[in-house]
mmCIF file of C-alpha atoms in Angstrom:
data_model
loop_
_atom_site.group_PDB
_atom_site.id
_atom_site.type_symbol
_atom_site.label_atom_id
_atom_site.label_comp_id
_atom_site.label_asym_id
_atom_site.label_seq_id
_atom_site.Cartn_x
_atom_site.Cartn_y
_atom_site.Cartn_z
ATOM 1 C CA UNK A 1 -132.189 -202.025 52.140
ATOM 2 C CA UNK A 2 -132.211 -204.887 49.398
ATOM 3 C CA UNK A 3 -129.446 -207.511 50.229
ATOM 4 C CA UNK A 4 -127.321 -206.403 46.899
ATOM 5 C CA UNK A 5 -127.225 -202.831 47.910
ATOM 6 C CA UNK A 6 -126.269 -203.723 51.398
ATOM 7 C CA UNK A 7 -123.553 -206.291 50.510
ATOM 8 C CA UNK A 8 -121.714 -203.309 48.373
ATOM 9 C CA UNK A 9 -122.302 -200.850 51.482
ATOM 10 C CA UNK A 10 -120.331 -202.888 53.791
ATOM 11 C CA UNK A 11 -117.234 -203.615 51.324
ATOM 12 C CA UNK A 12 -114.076 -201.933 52.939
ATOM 13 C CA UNK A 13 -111.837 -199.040 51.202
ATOM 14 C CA UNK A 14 -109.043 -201.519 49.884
ATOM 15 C CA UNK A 15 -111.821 -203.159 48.231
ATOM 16 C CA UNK A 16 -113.656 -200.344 46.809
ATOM 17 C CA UNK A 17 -110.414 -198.532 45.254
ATOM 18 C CA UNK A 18 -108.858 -202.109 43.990
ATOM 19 C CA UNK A 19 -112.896 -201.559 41.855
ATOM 20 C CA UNK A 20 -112.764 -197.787 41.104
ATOM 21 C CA UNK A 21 -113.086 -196.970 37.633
ATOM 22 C CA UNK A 22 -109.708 -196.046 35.219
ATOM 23 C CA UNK A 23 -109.658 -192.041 35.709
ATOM 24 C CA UNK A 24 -111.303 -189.788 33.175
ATOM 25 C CA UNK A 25 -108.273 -187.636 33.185
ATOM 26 C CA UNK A 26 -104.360 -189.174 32.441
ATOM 27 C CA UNK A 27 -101.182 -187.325 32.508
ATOM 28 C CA UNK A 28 -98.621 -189.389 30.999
ATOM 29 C CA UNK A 29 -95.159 -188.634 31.781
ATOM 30 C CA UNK A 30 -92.346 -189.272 28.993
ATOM 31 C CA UNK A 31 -89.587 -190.710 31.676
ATOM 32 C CA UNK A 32 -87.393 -191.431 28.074
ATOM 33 C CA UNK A 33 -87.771 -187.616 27.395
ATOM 34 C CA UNK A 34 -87.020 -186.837 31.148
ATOM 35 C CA UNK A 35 -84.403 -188.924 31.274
ATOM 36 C CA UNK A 36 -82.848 -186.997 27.923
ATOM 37 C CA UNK A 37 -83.310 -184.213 28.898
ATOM 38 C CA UNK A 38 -81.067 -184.322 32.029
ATOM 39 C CA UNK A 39 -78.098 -185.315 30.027
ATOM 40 C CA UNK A 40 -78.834 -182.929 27.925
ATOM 41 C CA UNK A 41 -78.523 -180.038 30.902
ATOM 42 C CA UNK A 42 -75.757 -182.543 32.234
ATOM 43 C CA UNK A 43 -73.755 -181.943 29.106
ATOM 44 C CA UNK A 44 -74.191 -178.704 28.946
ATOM 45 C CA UNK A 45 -73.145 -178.563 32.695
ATOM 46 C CA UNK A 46 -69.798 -179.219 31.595
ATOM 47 C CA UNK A 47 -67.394 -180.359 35.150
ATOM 48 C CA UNK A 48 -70.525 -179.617 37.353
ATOM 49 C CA UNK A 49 -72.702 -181.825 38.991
ATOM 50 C CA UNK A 50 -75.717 -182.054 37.872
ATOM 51 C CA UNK A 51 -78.290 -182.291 40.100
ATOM 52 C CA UNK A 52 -82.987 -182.093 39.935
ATOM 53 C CA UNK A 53 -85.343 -179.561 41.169
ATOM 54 C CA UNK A 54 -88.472 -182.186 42.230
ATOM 55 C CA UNK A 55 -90.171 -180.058 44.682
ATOM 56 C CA UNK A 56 -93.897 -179.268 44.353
ATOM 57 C CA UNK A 57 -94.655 -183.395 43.210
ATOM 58 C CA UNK A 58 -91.841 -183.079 40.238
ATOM 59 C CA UNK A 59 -92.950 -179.936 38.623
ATOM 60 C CA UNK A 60 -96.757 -181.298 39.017
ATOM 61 C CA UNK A 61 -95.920 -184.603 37.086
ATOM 62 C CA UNK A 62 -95.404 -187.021 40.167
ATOM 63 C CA UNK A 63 -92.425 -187.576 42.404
ATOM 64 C CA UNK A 64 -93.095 -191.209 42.206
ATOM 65 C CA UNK A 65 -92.624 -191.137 38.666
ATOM 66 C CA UNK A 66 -90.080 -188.736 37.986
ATOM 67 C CA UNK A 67 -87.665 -189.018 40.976
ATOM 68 C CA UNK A 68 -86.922 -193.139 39.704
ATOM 69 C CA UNK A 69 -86.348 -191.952 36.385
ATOM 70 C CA UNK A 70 -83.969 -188.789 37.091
ATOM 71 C CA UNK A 71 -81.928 -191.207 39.584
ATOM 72 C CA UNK A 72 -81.616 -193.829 36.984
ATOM 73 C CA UNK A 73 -80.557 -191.444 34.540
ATOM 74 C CA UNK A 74 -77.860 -190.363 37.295
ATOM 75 C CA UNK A 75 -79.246 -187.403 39.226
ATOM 76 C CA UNK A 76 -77.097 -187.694 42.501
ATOM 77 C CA UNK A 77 -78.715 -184.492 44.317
ATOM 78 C CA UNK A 78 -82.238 -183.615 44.197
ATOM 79 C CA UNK A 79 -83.829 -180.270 45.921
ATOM 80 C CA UNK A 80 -87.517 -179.967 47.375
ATOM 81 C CA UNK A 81 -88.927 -177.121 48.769
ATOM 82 C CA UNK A 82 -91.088 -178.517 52.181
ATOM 83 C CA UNK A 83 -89.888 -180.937 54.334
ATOM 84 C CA UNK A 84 -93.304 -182.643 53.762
ATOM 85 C CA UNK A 85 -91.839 -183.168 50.104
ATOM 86 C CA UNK A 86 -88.847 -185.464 51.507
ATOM 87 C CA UNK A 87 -90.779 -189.101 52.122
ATOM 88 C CA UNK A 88 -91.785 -189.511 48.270
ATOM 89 C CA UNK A 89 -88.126 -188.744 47.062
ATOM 90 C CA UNK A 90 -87.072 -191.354 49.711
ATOM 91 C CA UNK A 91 -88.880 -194.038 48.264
ATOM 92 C CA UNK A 92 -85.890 -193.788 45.543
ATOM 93 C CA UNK A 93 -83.300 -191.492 46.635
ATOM 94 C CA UNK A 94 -81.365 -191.783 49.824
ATOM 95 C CA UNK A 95 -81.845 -188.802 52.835
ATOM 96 C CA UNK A 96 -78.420 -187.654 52.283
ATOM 97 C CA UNK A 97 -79.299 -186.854 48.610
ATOM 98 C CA UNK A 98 -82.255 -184.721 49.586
ATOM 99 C CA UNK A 99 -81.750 -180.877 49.799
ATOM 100 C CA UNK A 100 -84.518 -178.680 51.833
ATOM 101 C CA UNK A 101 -84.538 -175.687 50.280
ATOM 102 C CA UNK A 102 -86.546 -173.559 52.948
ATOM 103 C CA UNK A 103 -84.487 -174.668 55.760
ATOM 104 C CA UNK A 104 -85.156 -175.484 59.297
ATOM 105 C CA UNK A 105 -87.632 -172.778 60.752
ATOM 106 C CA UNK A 106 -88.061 -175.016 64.840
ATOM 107 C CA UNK A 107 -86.555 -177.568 66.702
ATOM 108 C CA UNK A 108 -89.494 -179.816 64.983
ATOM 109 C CA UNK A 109 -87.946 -179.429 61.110
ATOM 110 C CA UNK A 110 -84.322 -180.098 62.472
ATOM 111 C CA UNK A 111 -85.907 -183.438 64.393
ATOM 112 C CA UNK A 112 -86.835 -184.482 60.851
ATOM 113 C CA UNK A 113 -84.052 -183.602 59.193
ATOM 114 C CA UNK A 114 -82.100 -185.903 61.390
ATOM 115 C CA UNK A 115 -84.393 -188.243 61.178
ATOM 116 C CA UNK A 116 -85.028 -188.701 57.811
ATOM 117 C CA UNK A 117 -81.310 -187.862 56.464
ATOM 118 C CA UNK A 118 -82.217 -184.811 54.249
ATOM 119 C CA UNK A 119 -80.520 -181.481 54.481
ATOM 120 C CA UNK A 120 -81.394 -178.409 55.265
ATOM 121 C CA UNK A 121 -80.507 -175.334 53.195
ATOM 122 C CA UNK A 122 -80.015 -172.405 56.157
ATOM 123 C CA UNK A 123 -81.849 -169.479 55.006
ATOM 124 C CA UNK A 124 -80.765 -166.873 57.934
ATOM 125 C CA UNK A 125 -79.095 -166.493 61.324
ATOM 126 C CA UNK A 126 -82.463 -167.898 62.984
ATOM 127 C CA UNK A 127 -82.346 -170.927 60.801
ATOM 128 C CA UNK A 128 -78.603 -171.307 61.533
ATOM 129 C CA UNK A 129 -79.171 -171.176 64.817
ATOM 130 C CA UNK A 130 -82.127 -173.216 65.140
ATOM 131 C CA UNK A 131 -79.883 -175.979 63.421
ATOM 132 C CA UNK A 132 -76.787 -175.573 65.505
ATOM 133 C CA UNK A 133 -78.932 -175.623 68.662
ATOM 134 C CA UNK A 134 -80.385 -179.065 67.740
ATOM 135 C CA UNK A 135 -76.786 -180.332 67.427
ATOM 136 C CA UNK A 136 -75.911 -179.212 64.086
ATOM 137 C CA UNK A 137 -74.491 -181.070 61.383
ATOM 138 C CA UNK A 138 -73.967 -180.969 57.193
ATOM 139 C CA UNK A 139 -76.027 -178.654 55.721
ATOM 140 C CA UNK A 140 -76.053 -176.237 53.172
ATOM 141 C CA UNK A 141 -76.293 -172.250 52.818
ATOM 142 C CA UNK A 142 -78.140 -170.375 51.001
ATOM 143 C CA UNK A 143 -77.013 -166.477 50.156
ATOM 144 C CA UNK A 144 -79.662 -164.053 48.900
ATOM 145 C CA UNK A 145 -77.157 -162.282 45.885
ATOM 146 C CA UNK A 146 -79.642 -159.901 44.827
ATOM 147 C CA UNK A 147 -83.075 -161.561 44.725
ATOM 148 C CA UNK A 148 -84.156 -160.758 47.915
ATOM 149 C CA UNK A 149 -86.051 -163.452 48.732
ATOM 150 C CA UNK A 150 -84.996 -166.207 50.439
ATOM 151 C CA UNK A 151 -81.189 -166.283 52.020
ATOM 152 C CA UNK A 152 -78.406 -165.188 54.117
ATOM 153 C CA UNK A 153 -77.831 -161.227 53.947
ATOM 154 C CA UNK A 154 -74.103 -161.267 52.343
ATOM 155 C CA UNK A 155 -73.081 -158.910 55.265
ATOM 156 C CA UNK A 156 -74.002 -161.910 57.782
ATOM 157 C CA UNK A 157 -71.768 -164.478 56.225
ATOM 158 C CA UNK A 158 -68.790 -163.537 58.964
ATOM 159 C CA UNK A 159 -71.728 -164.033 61.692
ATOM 160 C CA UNK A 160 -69.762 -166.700 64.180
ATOM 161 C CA UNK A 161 -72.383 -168.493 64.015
ATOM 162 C CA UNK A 162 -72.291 -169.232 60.586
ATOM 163 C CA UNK A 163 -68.361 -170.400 60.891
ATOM 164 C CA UNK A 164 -70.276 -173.268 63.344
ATOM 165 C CA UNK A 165 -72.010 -174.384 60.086
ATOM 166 C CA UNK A 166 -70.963 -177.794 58.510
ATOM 167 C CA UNK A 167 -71.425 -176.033 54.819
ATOM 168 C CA UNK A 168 -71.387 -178.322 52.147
ATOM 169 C CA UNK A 169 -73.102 -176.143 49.484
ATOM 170 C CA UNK A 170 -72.888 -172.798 49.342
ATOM 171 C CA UNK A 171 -76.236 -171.545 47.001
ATOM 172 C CA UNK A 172 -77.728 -168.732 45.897
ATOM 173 C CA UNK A 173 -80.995 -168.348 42.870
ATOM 174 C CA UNK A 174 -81.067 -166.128 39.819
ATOM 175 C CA UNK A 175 -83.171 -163.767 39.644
ATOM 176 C CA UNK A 176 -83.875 -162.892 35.956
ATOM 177 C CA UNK A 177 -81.772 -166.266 34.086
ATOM 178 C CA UNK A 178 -84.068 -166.080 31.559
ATOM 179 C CA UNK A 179 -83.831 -162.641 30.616
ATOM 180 C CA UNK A 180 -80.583 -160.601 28.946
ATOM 181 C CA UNK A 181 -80.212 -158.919 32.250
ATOM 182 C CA UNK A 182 -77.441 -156.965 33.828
ATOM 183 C CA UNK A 183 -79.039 -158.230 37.432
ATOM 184 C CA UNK A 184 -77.155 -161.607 36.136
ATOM 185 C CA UNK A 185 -73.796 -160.550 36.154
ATOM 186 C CA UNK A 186 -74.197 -158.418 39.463
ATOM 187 C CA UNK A 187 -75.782 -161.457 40.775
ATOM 188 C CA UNK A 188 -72.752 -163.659 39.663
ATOM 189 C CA UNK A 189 -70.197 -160.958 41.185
ATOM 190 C CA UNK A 190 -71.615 -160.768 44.608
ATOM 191 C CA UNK A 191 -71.753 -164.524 44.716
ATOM 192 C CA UNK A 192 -68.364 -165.110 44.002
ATOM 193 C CA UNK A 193 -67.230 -162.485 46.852
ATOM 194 C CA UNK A 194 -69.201 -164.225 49.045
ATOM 195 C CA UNK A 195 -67.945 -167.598 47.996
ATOM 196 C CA UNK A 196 -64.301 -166.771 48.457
ATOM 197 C CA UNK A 197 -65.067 -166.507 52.030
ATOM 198 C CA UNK A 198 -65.795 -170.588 51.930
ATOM 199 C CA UNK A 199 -62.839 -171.558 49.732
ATOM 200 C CA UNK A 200 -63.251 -175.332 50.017
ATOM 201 C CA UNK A 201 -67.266 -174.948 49.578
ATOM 202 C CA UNK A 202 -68.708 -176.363 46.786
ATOM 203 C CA UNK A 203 -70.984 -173.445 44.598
ATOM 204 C CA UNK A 204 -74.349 -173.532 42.899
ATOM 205 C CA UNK A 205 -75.995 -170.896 41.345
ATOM 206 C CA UNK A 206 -77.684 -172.405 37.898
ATOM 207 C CA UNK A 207 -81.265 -173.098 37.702
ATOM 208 C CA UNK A 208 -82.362 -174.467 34.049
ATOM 209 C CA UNK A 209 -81.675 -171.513 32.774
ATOM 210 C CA UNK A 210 -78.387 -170.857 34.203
ATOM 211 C CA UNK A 211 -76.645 -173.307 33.364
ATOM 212 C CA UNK A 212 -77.827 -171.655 29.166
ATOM 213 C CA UNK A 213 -75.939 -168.370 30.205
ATOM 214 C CA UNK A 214 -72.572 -170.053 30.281
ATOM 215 C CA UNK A 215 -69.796 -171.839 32.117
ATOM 216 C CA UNK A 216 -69.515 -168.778 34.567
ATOM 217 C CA UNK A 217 -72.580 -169.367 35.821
ATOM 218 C CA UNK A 218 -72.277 -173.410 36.080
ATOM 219 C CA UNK A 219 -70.015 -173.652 39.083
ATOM 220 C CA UNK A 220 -70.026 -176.802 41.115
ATOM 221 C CA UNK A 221 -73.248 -178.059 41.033
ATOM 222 C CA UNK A 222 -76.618 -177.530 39.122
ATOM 223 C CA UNK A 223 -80.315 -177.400 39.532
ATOM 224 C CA UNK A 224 -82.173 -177.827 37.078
ATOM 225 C CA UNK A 225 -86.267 -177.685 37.473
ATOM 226 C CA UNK A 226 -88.263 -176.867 34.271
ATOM 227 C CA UNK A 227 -86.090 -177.702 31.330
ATOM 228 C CA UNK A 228 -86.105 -181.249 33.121
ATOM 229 C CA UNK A 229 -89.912 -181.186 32.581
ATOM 230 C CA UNK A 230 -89.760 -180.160 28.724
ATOM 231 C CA UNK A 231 -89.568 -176.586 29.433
ATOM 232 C CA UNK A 232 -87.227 -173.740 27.426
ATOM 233 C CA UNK A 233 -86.166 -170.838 29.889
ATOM 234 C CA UNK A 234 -84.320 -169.405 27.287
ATOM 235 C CA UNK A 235 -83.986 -169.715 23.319
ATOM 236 C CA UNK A 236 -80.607 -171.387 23.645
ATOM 237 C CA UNK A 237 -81.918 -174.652 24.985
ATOM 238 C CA UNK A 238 -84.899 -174.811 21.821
ATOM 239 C CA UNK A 239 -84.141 -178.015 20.382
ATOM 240 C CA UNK A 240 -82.666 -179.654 22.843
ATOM 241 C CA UNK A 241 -85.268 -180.060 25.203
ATOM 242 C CA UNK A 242 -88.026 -182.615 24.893
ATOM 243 C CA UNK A 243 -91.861 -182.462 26.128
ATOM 244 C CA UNK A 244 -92.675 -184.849 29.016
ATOM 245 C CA UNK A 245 -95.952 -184.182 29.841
ATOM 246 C CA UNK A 246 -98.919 -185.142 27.280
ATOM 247 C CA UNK A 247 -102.536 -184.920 29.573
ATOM 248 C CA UNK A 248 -105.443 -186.473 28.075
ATOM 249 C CA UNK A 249 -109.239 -185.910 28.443
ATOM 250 C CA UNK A 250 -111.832 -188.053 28.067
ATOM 251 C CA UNK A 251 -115.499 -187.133 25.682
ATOM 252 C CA UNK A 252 -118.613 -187.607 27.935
ATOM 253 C CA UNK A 253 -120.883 -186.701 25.704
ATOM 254 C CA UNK A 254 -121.322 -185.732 22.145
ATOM 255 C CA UNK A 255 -124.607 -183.466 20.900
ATOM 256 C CA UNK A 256 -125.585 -182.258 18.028
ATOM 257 C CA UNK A 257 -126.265 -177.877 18.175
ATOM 258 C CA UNK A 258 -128.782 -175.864 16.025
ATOM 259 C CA UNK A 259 -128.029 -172.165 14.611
ATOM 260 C CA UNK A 260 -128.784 -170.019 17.201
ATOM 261 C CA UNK A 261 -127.945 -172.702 20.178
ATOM 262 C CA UNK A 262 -125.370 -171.491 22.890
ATOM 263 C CA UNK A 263 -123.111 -173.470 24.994
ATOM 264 C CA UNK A 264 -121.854 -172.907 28.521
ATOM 265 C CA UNK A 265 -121.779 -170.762 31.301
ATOM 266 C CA UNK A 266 -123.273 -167.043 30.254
ATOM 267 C CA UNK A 267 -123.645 -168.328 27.010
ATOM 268 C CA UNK A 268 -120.214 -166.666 25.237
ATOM 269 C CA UNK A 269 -120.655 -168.569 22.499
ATOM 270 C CA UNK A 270 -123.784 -169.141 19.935
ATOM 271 C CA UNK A 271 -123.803 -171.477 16.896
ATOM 272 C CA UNK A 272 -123.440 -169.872 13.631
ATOM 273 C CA UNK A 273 -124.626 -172.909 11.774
ATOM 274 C CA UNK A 274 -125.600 -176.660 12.429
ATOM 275 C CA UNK A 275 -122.546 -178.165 14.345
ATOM 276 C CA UNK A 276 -121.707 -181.124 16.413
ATOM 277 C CA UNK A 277 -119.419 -180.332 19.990
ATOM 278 C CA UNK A 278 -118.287 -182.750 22.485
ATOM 279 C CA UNK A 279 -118.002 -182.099 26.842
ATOM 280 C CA UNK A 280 -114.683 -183.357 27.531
ATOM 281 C CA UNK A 281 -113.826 -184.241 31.501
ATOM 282 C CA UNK A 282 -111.622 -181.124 32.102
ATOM 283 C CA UNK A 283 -112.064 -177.841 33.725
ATOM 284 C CA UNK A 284 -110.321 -175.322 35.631
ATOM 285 C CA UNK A 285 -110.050 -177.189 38.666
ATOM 286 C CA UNK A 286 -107.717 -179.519 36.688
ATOM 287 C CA UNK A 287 -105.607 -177.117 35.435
ATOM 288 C CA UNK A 288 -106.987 -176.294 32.531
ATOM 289 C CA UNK A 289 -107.524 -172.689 33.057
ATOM 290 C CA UNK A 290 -109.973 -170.410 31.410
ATOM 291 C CA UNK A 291 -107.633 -168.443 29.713
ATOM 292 C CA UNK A 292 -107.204 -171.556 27.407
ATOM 293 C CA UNK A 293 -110.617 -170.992 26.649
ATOM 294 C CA UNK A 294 -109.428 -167.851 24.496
ATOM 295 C CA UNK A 295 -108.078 -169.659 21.436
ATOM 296 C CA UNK A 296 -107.113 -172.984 22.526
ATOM 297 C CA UNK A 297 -107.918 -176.437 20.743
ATOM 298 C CA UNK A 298 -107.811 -179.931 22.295
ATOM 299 C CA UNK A 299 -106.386 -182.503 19.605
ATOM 300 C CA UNK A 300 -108.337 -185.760 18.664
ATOM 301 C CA UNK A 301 -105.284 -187.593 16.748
ATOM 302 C CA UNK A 302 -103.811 -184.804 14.334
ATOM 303 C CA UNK A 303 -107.075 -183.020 14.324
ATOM 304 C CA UNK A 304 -107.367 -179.752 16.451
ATOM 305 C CA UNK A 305 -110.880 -179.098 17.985
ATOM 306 C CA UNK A 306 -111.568 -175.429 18.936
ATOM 307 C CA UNK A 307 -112.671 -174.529 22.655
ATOM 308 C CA UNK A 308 -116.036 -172.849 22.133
ATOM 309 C CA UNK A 309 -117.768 -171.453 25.132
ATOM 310 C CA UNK A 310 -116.172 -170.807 28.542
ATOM 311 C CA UNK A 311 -114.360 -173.448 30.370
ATOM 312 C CA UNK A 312 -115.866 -174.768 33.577
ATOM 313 C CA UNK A 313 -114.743 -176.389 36.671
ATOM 314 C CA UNK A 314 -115.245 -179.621 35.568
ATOM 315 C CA UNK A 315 -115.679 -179.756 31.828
ATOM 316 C CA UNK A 316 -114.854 -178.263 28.514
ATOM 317 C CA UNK A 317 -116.624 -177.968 25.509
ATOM 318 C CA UNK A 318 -114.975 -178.156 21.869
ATOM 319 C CA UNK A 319 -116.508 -178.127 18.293
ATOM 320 C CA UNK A 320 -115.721 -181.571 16.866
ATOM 321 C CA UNK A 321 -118.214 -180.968 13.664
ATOM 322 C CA UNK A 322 -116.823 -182.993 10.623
ATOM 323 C CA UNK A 323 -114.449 -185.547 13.060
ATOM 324 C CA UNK A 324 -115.241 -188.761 14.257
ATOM 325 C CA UNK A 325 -114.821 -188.012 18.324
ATOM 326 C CA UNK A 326 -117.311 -190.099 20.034
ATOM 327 C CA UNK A 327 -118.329 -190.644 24.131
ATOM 328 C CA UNK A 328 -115.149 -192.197 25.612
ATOM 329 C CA UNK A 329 -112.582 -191.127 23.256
ATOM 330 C CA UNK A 330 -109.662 -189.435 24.701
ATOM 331 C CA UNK A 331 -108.760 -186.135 23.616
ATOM 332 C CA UNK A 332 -104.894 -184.478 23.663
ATOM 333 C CA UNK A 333 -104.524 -181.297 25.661
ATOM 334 C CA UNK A 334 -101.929 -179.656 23.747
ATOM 335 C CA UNK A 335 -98.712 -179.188 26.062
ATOM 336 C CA UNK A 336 -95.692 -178.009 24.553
ATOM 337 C CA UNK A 337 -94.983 -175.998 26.869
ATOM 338 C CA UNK A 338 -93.436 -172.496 24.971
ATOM 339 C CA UNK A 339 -96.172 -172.963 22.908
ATOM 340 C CA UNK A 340 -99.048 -173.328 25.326
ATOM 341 C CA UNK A 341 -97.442 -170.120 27.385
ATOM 342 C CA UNK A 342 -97.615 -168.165 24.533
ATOM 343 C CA UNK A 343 -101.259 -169.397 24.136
ATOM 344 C CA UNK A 344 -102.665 -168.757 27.363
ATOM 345 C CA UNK A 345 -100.406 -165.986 29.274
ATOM 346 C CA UNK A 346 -99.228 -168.533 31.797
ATOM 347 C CA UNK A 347 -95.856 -169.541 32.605
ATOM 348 C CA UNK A 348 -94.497 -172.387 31.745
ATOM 349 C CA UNK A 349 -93.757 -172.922 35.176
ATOM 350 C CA UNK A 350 -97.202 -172.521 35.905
ATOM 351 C CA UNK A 351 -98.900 -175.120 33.280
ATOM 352 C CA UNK A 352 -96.800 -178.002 34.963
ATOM 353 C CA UNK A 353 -97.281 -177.166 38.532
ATOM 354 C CA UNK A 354 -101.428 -176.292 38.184
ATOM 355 C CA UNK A 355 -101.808 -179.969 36.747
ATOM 356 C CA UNK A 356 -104.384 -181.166 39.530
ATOM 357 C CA UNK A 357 -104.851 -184.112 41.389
ATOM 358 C CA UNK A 358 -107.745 -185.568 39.646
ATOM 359 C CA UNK A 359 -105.198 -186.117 36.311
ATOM 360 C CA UNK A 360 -104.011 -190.340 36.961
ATOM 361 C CA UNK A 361 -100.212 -189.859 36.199
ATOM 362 C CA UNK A 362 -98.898 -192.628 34.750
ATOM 363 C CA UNK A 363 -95.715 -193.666 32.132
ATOM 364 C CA UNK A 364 -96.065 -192.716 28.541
ATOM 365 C CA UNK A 365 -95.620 -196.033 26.497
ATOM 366 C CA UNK A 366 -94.206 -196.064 23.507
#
């Protein structure tokens, strides 16, 4: 082996990521916008506490980045979803702050629990018995109030076991908050027969789009999750809410296609005339699915260069004929996110959380 090759074999890890190239992929994160949009949602909470849905890495943007910034803004109470989601709030939010929403299913989640300070939201008479076996202590409950998914059956709230609860929060989820549904209402009416059984319990019931159906729904505290992350739930909250994420691409090569020329996988699309297309580094195992493929664009400053062919794992191809885009440049996936829903059939909830790992998330500067 010549004596170059083998001195860059033997360098260790630290050494070789402190040399790794910038990423050919960026997600930058708007923490300004973020941090607007929470008051926003806190404003419109009225007397409730606000709090932040972070689970699943922030919505997909990066717990690092986005816990800091919701905290600074004032977020008090922030909810996960796995207790494997608690140690990258903690880097910026205390234990106590940290809510679990799928509870405590052994003796091994309630270890943690103590351990790290976060609470567990008790799902069921197993859970609440799992947590009062391991010495019990605050926690909160969850009440299914018509979603049937997760919570406690509102005919096991007199369970004694359940009086052996230290309850802090009584919860339960919306099912359909961003529809005109009746399910609402009945929702709201079997919560607040449950919640008269826990008369010095605080309540929480409004997700982002909750807390846009009214003050009935707003309670004691709040939970926000997507309109944090520059999403609308429902039309009431358009123009208020600010995008956060912006992902970038960048062009890895630029070629210049004959009539008659296809592009691609299965070769779905055929030049028409002389044209000039660009392979950008972004695919469908970035999040970029292949339904944008249908009549999406990526954006090279103001200009909007069509997807043509069918997106692959790894790259994408646009037509960038009569535009300056050269090797290196980085292109804008557009990511409004009402917008890009409507585009591509996903949900907005979706776009965010599909985001994948290979995407460097960083700040947006100004």
């Amino acid at each position: 082996m010549p004596a170059a090759r083998r001195a860059n074999s033997e360098r260790t890890l630290p050494d070789l990521l402190s040399a790794l190239p910038p990423a050919a992929l960026r997600l930058l994160i708007d923490r300004e916008a973020l941090a607007a949009n929470w008051h926003a949602l806190d404003r419109l909470s009225g007397d409730a506490e606000t709090g932040a849905a972070v689970k699943a890495d922030g919505y997909g943007l990066g717990a690092g980045i986005v816990v800091p910034a919701l905290a600074k803004a004032g977020a008090r109470s922030f909810f996960v979803a796995h207790w494997q989601e608690v140690p990258a709030v903690l880097d910026a939010a205390p234990g106590a702050s940290v809510s679990v929403l799928h509870g405590v299913a052994d003796a091994a989640e309630a270890a943690f629990a103590r351990a790290s300070g976060a609470v567990p939201v008790i799902n069921s008479l197993h859970q609440a018995n799992v947590w009062v076996e391991s010495g019990g202590g605050p926690c909160h409950l969850m009440v299914d109030s018509g979603m049937n998914r997760l919570g406690l059956e509102p005919a096991h709230v007199g369970d004694p076991l359940i009086a052996r609860l230290e309850i802090e929060v009584l919860m339960s989820h919306l099912a359909s908050a961003d529809e005109d549904s009746a399910l609402n209402a009945r929702q709201l009416y079997t919560f607040r027969e449950v919640a008269a059984q826990f008369p010095d319990t605080r309540r929480s019931l409004a997700n982002s789009a909750g807390i846009a159906l009214g003050p009935d729904f707003r309670l004691d505290l709040t939970r926000p999750g997507l309109a944090l992350y520059g999403g609308i739930p429902r039309p009431a909250l358009a123009g208020t809410i600010r995008q956060v994420a912006y992902p970038e691409a960048a062009v890895l090569q630029v070629r210049a296609l004959s009539a008659g020329e296809s592009v691609g996988y299965n070769a779905t699309f055929t030049a028409e005339r002389a044209m000039r297309v660009a392979t950008v580094a972004c695919g469908y195992a970035d999040g970029i699915l292949r339904c944008w493929g249908r009549e999406g664009a990526l954006f090279h400053g103001d200009a909007a260069l069509p997807i043509v062919g069918r997106v692959s794992m790894d790259m994408t191809i646009v037509d960038c004929t009569g535009h300056d885009v050269r090797e290196g440049d980085f292109l804008t996936i557009p990511y409004d996110l009402p917008h890009a829903a409507e585009l591509t059939g996903l949900s907005q909830y979706e776009l965010l959380t599909v985001l994948g790992s290979r995407f460097s998330r960083q700040p947006k500067t100004r």
